[in-house]
Amino acid sequence: MADSRARPAPLAKGGLLGSAADLLSDPLNTLLEGYHAYGGIVRFRIGPPGSPEIHGVSGPAALQHILVSNAANYRKDDRLYDAVRHVVGDSLLTNQDELWTRQKKLIHPLFTARQVNGYVPQMSALVARMAARWRRDAPATVDLHAEMNELTLRVLCAVMFGGEAEEIIQVIADDWPTVGEAVAHRAFSAVRLPDAWPTPRARRLAGARRRLFGACDQLIGARRGRPAGSRAPDLLDLLLKATGADGALSDEEVREQLVVFLVGGYDTTATTLAYAFHHLGSRPGLQRRVKQEAERLPRSGTSLDAAALPDLRYTGMVLKETLRLYPAAPVFGRNAVRADTVAGVHVPAGAQLLISPWVLHRDPGLWPDPGVFDPDRFAHGDDEARHSLAWLPFGAGPRLCIGRHFSLAEATVALATLVREFAFTCDATALTAPTVRPVLMPTSPMIATISPHP
Ligand code: HEM
């Protein structure tokens, strides 16, 4: 409900272009500076006076209201999700109303904690394969982000496509960065050129989309004619088979979901793992604790069992702290349907909101010394004393991330297995500020020296 006495959100920057250039070149710092200067809800104008505005939102009470208690008033018809929709099509991530309800019912069972446990052997086998390569090349200097991108792409494709993963991995690796860049550019640019204009960016995107969608369509077409039979079903088999009261997903819907699993599912986990390894590589004491914990587990070759994951408590704390400082989805959007009052601030009907875990996770009122990497913030007790939405890497409410069990299981397996086998050494000072593509991306190689433990 809108309260007539509520104040409007302060405007971060007036001037000729408002915050357009700042948001395009450095959205994370722009949002953080707006928060420090004006508080939890701040307006950013994208262009000259009269241009569209974005309300940057952080603060757990405001987010509880928007994402949970009054979620029905906040839709995904905002600039960021419009950009996702425009570039890769609709899916569980962007759909709303009946279509979202229907797809959620069909897809949710494929991502429960129990279902994800069934994917752990594949995750573990691919991590072991990476470890074998590292051992062959050791001691080696690697770019953690490039290595983790390769690992998480292989894991996701193995789970989605089983034995046919190889056919599509290269297409995704080559074309996905173009797609991500196009989403971020469209979301934050003051000027949106029509797709039909043959700019170099539009041509690159058209080519990337054609190859990516074509590769998915080919796999779907081939699989329709050749169901799983006696072989273990992969995610594509399960998607093709998933039926509810309203019937199955069409081929186009299946492709859209596959693409959104790529949007959500591989570079997010890769970024998380790269930052986790980087911090362990520059903090030997923390690395030792992860190693000791992993060494206490029963060994079966190099692979980890799903049943062991809950025992890896400290590894889980390292991942939680990584997702606090480097939330892989650092911003996501909503728009207000009706006028509302949020944490005492007037939010007009139609307002575009940019929700920022990046800013929330750096709030010194919630996280003392927010810039310090300290997994013990998540030790039992400390965690429960905080607002339940102080930590928001996976969102909250009805649109909570469907892939959270998947990415945490994968990241836990990778971190524990690789730290048990290798010593990581990184230069703490070598980290540059990340950017938004719209997933959080490092802007320079994340170099680590890795050597096998005796
Ligand atoms: C570190 C890893 C990940 C992070 C940080 C992350 C973050 C998020 C966030 C913040 C949302 C909610 C957005 C909103 O409310 O607008 C979300 C939704 C979603 N994520 Fe993830 N995600 C991750 C991994 C994954 C994986 C592995 C998958 C699938 C394979 C996935 C698929 C999805 C889907 C389909 C949604 C939409 C759910 C719905 O609206 O019903 N994500 N994710």
XYZ file of C-alpha atoms and ligand atoms in Angstrom:
497
model
C 0.000 0.000 0.000
C 1.277 3.474 -0.862
C 1.509 5.862 2.088
C 0.872 9.470 0.974
C 3.439 10.745 3.511
C 6.264 8.596 2.120
C 9.219 10.532 0.662
C 10.476 9.970 -2.908
C 13.804 8.208 -3.311
C 16.742 10.634 -3.675
C 18.224 11.080 -7.169
C 21.857 9.947 -7.329
C 23.028 12.274 -10.082
C 21.370 14.974 -12.208
C 23.289 16.615 -15.064
C 22.921 16.122 -18.776
C 23.161 12.324 -18.914
C 22.305 11.374 -15.336
C 23.934 8.068 -14.389
C 23.823 6.468 -17.873
C 27.588 6.457 -18.501
C 28.379 5.382 -14.914
C 25.894 2.511 -14.991
C 27.173 1.280 -18.333
C 30.867 1.449 -17.428
C 30.749 0.477 -13.736
C 27.262 -0.509 -12.518
C 28.455 -2.108 -9.270
C 30.391 0.886 -7.987
C 27.681 3.269 -9.168
C 25.080 1.381 -7.122
C 27.383 1.102 -4.105
C 28.274 4.811 -4.149
C 24.566 5.661 -4.446
C 23.867 3.513 -1.395
C 26.655 5.099 0.675
C 25.563 8.606 -0.286
C 21.764 8.246 -0.076
C 20.752 4.955 1.597
C 18.880 1.786 0.645
C 16.640 3.124 -2.175
C 18.176 5.532 -4.708
C 17.038 6.765 -8.151
C 19.421 6.663 -11.115
C 18.416 8.473 -14.312
C 19.491 6.767 -17.544
C 19.971 9.686 -19.912
C 18.954 13.378 -20.077
C 16.209 14.825 -17.834
C 12.908 13.061 -18.586
C 14.644 9.731 -19.429
C 13.724 6.454 -17.694
C 14.924 6.016 -14.132
C 16.024 2.976 -12.151
C 15.490 2.640 -8.398
C 18.528 0.890 -6.921
C 17.329 -1.195 -3.954
C 19.296 -2.872 -1.166
C 18.454 -3.296 2.536
C 16.884 -6.509 3.853
C 13.570 -4.987 4.974
C 12.919 -3.418 1.545
C 13.883 -6.673 -0.169
C 11.702 -8.760 2.134
C 8.791 -6.529 1.107
C 9.531 -6.591 -2.636
C 10.551 -10.232 -3.064
C 8.428 -11.956 -0.431
C 5.547 -10.205 1.359
C 4.352 -8.002 -1.529
C 5.916 -10.035 -4.362
C 2.693 -9.956 -6.412
C 3.193 -6.205 -6.969
C 6.675 -6.663 -8.441
C 7.066 -8.191 -11.872
C 9.896 -9.100 -14.173
C 8.973 -6.490 -16.820
C 12.037 -4.411 -15.992
C 15.012 -3.303 -18.110
C 17.307 -6.145 -17.079
C 14.833 -9.014 -17.588
C 13.533 -7.360 -20.785
C 17.120 -7.443 -22.014
C 17.461 -11.155 -21.095
C 14.127 -11.883 -22.801
C 15.063 -9.893 -25.888
C 18.432 -11.585 -26.302
C 17.766 -15.230 -25.348
C 13.962 -15.570 -25.297
C 11.551 -16.328 -22.469
C 12.040 -19.138 -19.944
C 11.434 -20.062 -16.328
C 13.700 -17.127 -15.410
C 11.627 -14.469 -17.184
C 8.142 -15.979 -17.604
C 5.312 -14.898 -15.322
C 1.764 -15.821 -14.344
C 0.290 -19.126 -15.615
C 3.182 -19.911 -17.944
C 5.722 -19.571 -15.106
C 3.522 -21.662 -12.755
C 3.240 -24.402 -15.353
C 6.955 -24.458 -16.177
C 7.953 -24.269 -12.513
C 5.829 -27.355 -11.733
C 7.477 -29.275 -14.566
C 11.057 -28.175 -13.980
C 11.344 -27.846 -10.202
C 11.447 -31.641 -9.582
C 14.606 -31.840 -11.739
C 16.504 -29.560 -9.336
C 15.514 -30.693 -5.825
C 18.365 -31.461 -3.386
C 17.613 -35.178 -3.818
C 17.666 -35.033 -7.610
C 20.890 -33.010 -7.523
C 22.530 -35.714 -5.370
C 22.082 -37.979 -8.383
C 24.207 -35.565 -10.483
C 27.103 -35.620 -7.972
C 28.915 -38.665 -9.467
C 29.114 -36.866 -12.841
C 30.300 -33.665 -11.155
C 32.882 -35.637 -9.231
C 34.140 -37.516 -12.309
C 34.667 -34.275 -14.246
C 36.497 -32.655 -11.326
C 38.708 -35.765 -11.132
C 39.429 -35.427 -14.854
C 40.507 -31.820 -14.363
C 42.682 -32.874 -11.394
C 44.363 -35.545 -13.561
C 45.202 -32.921 -16.210
C 46.584 -30.548 -13.568
C 48.703 -33.346 -12.103
C 50.150 -34.093 -15.539
C 51.100 -30.422 -16.065
C 52.186 -29.714 -12.467
C 53.418 -27.463 -11.090
C 51.382 -25.190 -13.310
C 50.236 -21.614 -13.525
C 46.562 -21.366 -14.486
C 43.855 -18.744 -14.937
C 41.331 -19.859 -12.313
C 38.400 -18.241 -14.079
C 39.172 -19.903 -17.433
C 39.677 -23.290 -15.727
C 36.465 -23.036 -13.706
C 34.503 -21.901 -16.759
C 35.633 -25.003 -18.571
C 34.813 -27.255 -15.616
C 31.338 -25.862 -14.915
C 30.418 -25.809 -18.610
C 31.455 -29.468 -18.897
C 29.482 -30.380 -15.764
C 26.335 -28.596 -16.913
C 26.538 -30.058 -20.422
C 27.189 -33.575 -19.075
C 24.139 -33.311 -16.810
C 22.003 -31.767 -19.561
C 23.128 -33.795 -22.570
C 24.937 -36.897 -21.262
C 27.255 -38.433 -23.835
C 26.355 -35.852 -26.490
C 27.780 -32.937 -24.505
C 30.951 -32.619 -26.604
C 28.977 -31.487 -29.657
C 27.742 -28.329 -28.007
C 30.479 -27.383 -25.518
C 32.606 -25.524 -28.058
C 29.609 -23.619 -29.457
C 28.693 -22.404 -25.979
C 32.261 -21.560 -25.000
C 32.688 -19.495 -28.195
C 29.310 -17.773 -28.316
C 28.100 -17.360 -24.748
C 30.280 -14.323 -23.905
C 28.717 -12.410 -26.847
C 25.229 -13.167 -25.534
C 26.054 -12.052 -21.966
C 27.672 -8.844 -23.187
C 24.599 -8.061 -25.323
C 22.260 -8.489 -22.325
C 24.323 -6.165 -20.103
C 24.669 -3.562 -22.869
C 20.960 -3.527 -23.626
C 20.023 -3.301 -19.938
C 22.232 -0.331 -19.073
C 22.503 1.682 -22.323
C 20.636 4.967 -22.659
C 20.193 4.270 -26.388
C 18.752 1.000 -27.717
C 19.332 0.561 -31.432
C 16.902 -1.677 -33.381
C 18.291 -5.182 -33.934
C 17.875 -4.775 -37.696
C 20.612 -2.106 -37.761
C 23.739 -3.927 -38.943
C 26.127 -2.701 -36.226
C 29.107 -4.982 -35.435
C 27.492 -5.827 -32.034
C 24.140 -6.763 -33.681
C 25.915 -8.917 -36.280
C 27.994 -10.715 -33.641
C 24.886 -11.384 -31.558
C 22.842 -12.660 -34.523
C 25.608 -15.140 -35.392
C 26.034 -16.287 -31.781
C 22.292 -16.805 -31.328
C 21.972 -18.722 -34.611
C 24.752 -21.144 -33.692
C 23.659 -21.575 -30.078
C 19.948 -22.073 -30.712
C 20.723 -24.225 -33.773
C 22.945 -26.554 -31.698
C 20.241 -26.905 -28.996
C 17.502 -27.523 -31.601
C 19.601 -30.192 -33.270
C 20.099 -32.058 -29.982
C 16.397 -31.797 -29.126
C 15.320 -33.000 -32.593
C 17.709 -35.940 -32.499
C 16.604 -36.916 -28.976
C 12.878 -36.796 -29.793
C 13.499 -39.616 -32.248
C 15.722 -41.539 -29.801
C 14.479 -41.547 -26.186
C 16.694 -42.688 -23.268
C 15.685 -46.377 -23.424
C 17.961 -48.356 -21.110
C 20.597 -45.598 -20.792
C 20.464 -43.354 -17.649
C 18.296 -40.316 -18.555
C 19.987 -36.912 -18.676
C 18.338 -33.537 -18.041
C 17.292 -33.219 -21.685
C 15.487 -36.609 -21.487
C 13.789 -35.482 -18.272
C 12.732 -32.140 -19.785
C 11.330 -33.868 -22.875
C 9.474 -36.328 -20.649
C 8.235 -33.822 -18.039
C 4.451 -33.599 -18.144
C 1.897 -31.911 -15.937
C -1.869 -31.404 -16.056
C -1.329 -29.035 -19.041
C 0.807 -31.449 -21.044
C 4.504 -31.504 -21.897
C 6.904 -28.717 -22.882
C 7.082 -27.931 -26.617
C 10.459 -28.230 -28.398
C 10.782 -24.453 -28.326
C 10.088 -24.353 -24.569
C 12.648 -27.115 -23.993
C 15.259 -25.120 -25.932
C 14.399 -21.969 -23.973
C 14.899 -23.812 -20.687
C 18.210 -25.292 -21.871
C 19.394 -21.814 -22.769
C 18.312 -20.415 -19.397
C 20.147 -23.190 -17.568
C 23.176 -21.852 -19.433
C 22.278 -18.264 -18.425
C 21.990 -19.285 -14.803
C 24.036 -22.356 -14.539
C 27.628 -22.311 -15.607
C 29.363 -18.953 -15.495
C 27.669 -18.215 -12.138
C 29.242 -21.282 -10.536
C 32.524 -20.679 -12.399
C 32.797 -17.137 -11.019
C 32.004 -18.401 -7.501
C 34.646 -21.108 -7.655
C 37.298 -18.842 -9.181
C 36.909 -16.293 -6.365
C 36.817 -19.033 -3.711
C 40.095 -20.549 -4.987
C 41.639 -17.108 -5.294
C 40.912 -16.297 -1.636
C 42.105 -19.689 -0.428
C 45.227 -19.252 -2.581
C 46.130 -16.039 -0.801
C 45.117 -17.217 2.722
C 47.047 -20.447 3.527
C 45.343 -20.789 6.948
C 41.879 -20.959 5.390
C 43.108 -23.317 2.659
C 44.498 -25.647 5.348
C 41.106 -25.812 7.073
C 39.360 -26.812 3.821
C 42.055 -29.430 3.165
C 41.871 -30.903 6.685
C 38.093 -31.151 6.436
C 38.278 -32.882 3.033
C 40.967 -35.277 4.300
C 38.687 -36.495 7.080
C 36.248 -37.900 4.509
C 36.480 -41.544 3.488
C 38.308 -41.807 0.177
C 37.027 -43.708 -2.830
C 39.690 -42.836 -5.401
C 39.508 -39.086 -5.960
C 35.726 -38.923 -6.098
C 33.350 -37.525 -3.499
C 30.011 -39.006 -2.605
C 26.805 -36.924 -2.304
C 26.370 -38.321 1.236
C 29.652 -36.619 2.256
C 28.598 -33.103 1.268
C 26.845 -32.128 4.539
C 30.061 -33.001 6.455
C 31.980 -30.358 4.493
C 30.779 -27.540 6.748
C 33.807 -25.273 6.541
C 33.954 -25.695 2.748
C 30.297 -24.594 2.714
C 31.168 -21.546 4.834
C 33.934 -20.588 2.381
C 31.430 -20.784 -0.471
C 28.850 -18.725 1.430
C 31.425 -16.038 2.148
C 32.500 -16.087 -1.504
C 28.869 -15.627 -2.586
C 28.569 -12.753 -0.104
C 31.565 -10.796 -1.437
C 31.128 -11.937 -5.055
C 27.425 -12.697 -5.589
C 27.448 -14.228 -9.072
C 24.117 -12.525 -9.870
C 25.146 -9.121 -8.470
C 21.968 -7.362 -9.665
C 18.495 -8.437 -10.793
C 15.370 -6.508 -11.663
C 11.708 -5.918 -10.966
C 9.083 -3.296 -11.849
C 6.344 -2.033 -9.539
C 2.797 -2.616 -10.835
C 1.044 -0.278 -8.386
C 2.491 2.583 -6.325
C 3.870 1.312 -3.022
C 5.745 2.412 0.083
C 8.936 0.473 0.647
C 10.940 1.079 3.837
C 9.351 4.552 4.112
C 10.134 5.490 0.491
C 7.521 6.155 -2.205
C 7.875 3.786 -5.167
C 5.658 4.998 -8.026
C 3.599 2.676 -10.231
C 5.750 1.436 -13.112
C 9.046 2.110 -11.268
C 11.988 0.027 -12.492
C 13.951 -1.569 -9.647
C 17.504 -2.854 -9.694
C 17.980 -5.144 -6.694
C 21.578 -5.466 -5.670
C 22.996 -8.311 -3.589
C 26.394 -6.714 -4.348
C 25.420 -3.626 -2.333
C 23.426 -5.510 0.334
C 26.400 -7.783 1.037
C 28.642 -4.755 1.603
C 26.378 -3.055 4.129
C 28.555 -2.470 7.216
C 25.428 -2.491 9.403
C 24.864 -6.144 8.448
C 28.432 -7.262 7.792
C 31.134 -5.681 9.992
C 34.322 -5.007 7.942
C 32.408 -5.958 4.800
C 35.501 -5.995 2.561
C 37.232 -8.704 4.646
C 36.925 -12.321 3.447
C 35.991 -14.230 6.612
C 34.123 -17.559 6.293
C 33.633 -17.654 10.083
C 30.825 -15.114 9.646
C 28.788 -18.195 8.746
C 29.768 -20.225 11.801
C 26.760 -21.588 13.631
C 24.932 -18.879 15.601
C 26.444 -15.813 13.862
C 24.455 -16.782 10.821
C 21.172 -16.941 12.687
C 21.610 -13.543 14.380
C 21.317 -11.732 11.036
C 18.207 -10.737 9.085
C 17.196 -13.741 6.970
C 17.592 -11.654 3.796
C 20.999 -10.179 4.688
C 22.535 -12.887 2.465
C 20.746 -12.984 -0.879
C 22.895 -14.531 -3.627
C 20.058 -16.759 -4.835
C 17.167 -14.286 -4.411
C 14.155 -14.976 -2.172
C 10.421 -15.611 -2.266
C 8.589 -17.343 -5.096
C 11.341 -16.597 -7.660
C 14.185 -18.065 -5.571
C 16.922 -19.664 -7.719
C 15.984 -23.152 -8.856
C 19.660 -24.106 -9.367
C 20.984 -23.287 -5.888
C 21.389 -26.932 -4.774
C 23.040 -27.740 -8.082
C 25.631 -24.992 -7.934
C 26.410 -25.472 -4.227
C 26.842 -29.243 -4.692
C 29.090 -28.721 -7.702
C 31.164 -26.006 -6.031
C 31.545 -28.060 -2.823
C 32.737 -31.124 -4.763
C 35.215 -29.038 -6.782
C 36.606 -27.051 -3.853
C 37.031 -30.005 -1.484
C 38.475 -32.382 -4.107
C 40.929 -29.921 -5.620
C 42.129 -28.399 -2.313
C 42.674 -31.921 -0.946
C 44.957 -32.659 -3.909
C 46.681 -29.361 -4.729
C 48.230 -26.362 -3.008
C 46.971 -23.099 -4.520
C 49.045 -19.922 -4.382
C 47.633 -16.564 -5.525
C 48.655 -12.934 -5.206
C 45.996 -11.232 -3.059
C 46.843 -7.845 -4.582
C 46.339 -8.980 -8.186
C 42.534 -8.894 -8.136
C 40.838 -6.251 -10.322
C 37.267 -5.009 -9.814
C 34.723 -7.318 -11.502
C 32.011 -6.240 -13.923
C 28.429 -7.308 -14.805
C 27.767 -9.420 -17.955
C 24.986 -9.709 -16.398
C 26.705 -12.434 -14.339
C 29.617 -11.162 -12.230
C 32.803 -11.382 -14.303
C 36.437 -10.831 -13.364
C 38.054 -8.224 -15.623
C 41.547 -9.747 -15.676
C 42.969 -13.284 -15.493
C 42.917 -14.783 -11.986
C 46.326 -16.376 -11.850
C 47.148 -19.237 -9.471
C 50.138 -21.546 -9.122
C 49.031 -25.076 -8.357
C 51.234 -27.914 -7.163
C 50.124 -31.384 -6.088
C 50.417 -32.301 -2.407
C 52.898 -35.113 -1.827
C 26.224 -19.471 -7.943
C 25.253 -19.869 -8.744
C 23.949 -19.149 -8.950
C 23.539 -17.906 -8.527
C 24.308 -16.877 -7.720
C 22.159 -17.736 -8.992
C 21.383 -16.622 -8.730
C 20.027 -16.538 -9.009
C 19.141 -15.492 -8.550
C 19.582 -14.281 -7.729
C 17.897 -15.776 -8.999
C 16.632 -15.011 -8.674
C 16.424 -13.857 -9.587
C 15.154 -13.071 -9.288
O 14.501 -13.202 -8.272
O 14.852 -12.250 -10.141
C 17.979 -16.995 -9.782
C 16.923 -17.583 -10.447
C 17.062 -18.665 -11.270
N 18.200 -19.441 -11.442
Fe 19.948 -19.205 -10.488
N 21.802 -18.851 -9.706
C 22.848 -19.743 -9.694
C 22.877 -21.007 -10.267
C 21.878 -21.516 -11.070
C 21.921 -22.806 -11.737
C 23.049 -23.828 -11.588
C 20.773 -22.897 -12.479
C 20.287 -24.042 -13.372
C 21.012 -24.974 -13.863
C 19.994 -21.686 -12.252
C 18.760 -21.427 -12.813
C 17.912 -20.424 -12.364
C 16.527 -20.285 -12.817
C 15.826 -21.173 -13.838
C 15.995 -19.191 -12.114
C 14.565 -18.668 -12.197
C 13.706 -19.343 -11.163
C 12.268 -18.812 -11.142
O 12.063 -17.626 -11.372
O 11.394 -19.618 -10.844
N 20.690 -20.883 -11.389
N 19.295 -17.453 -9.759
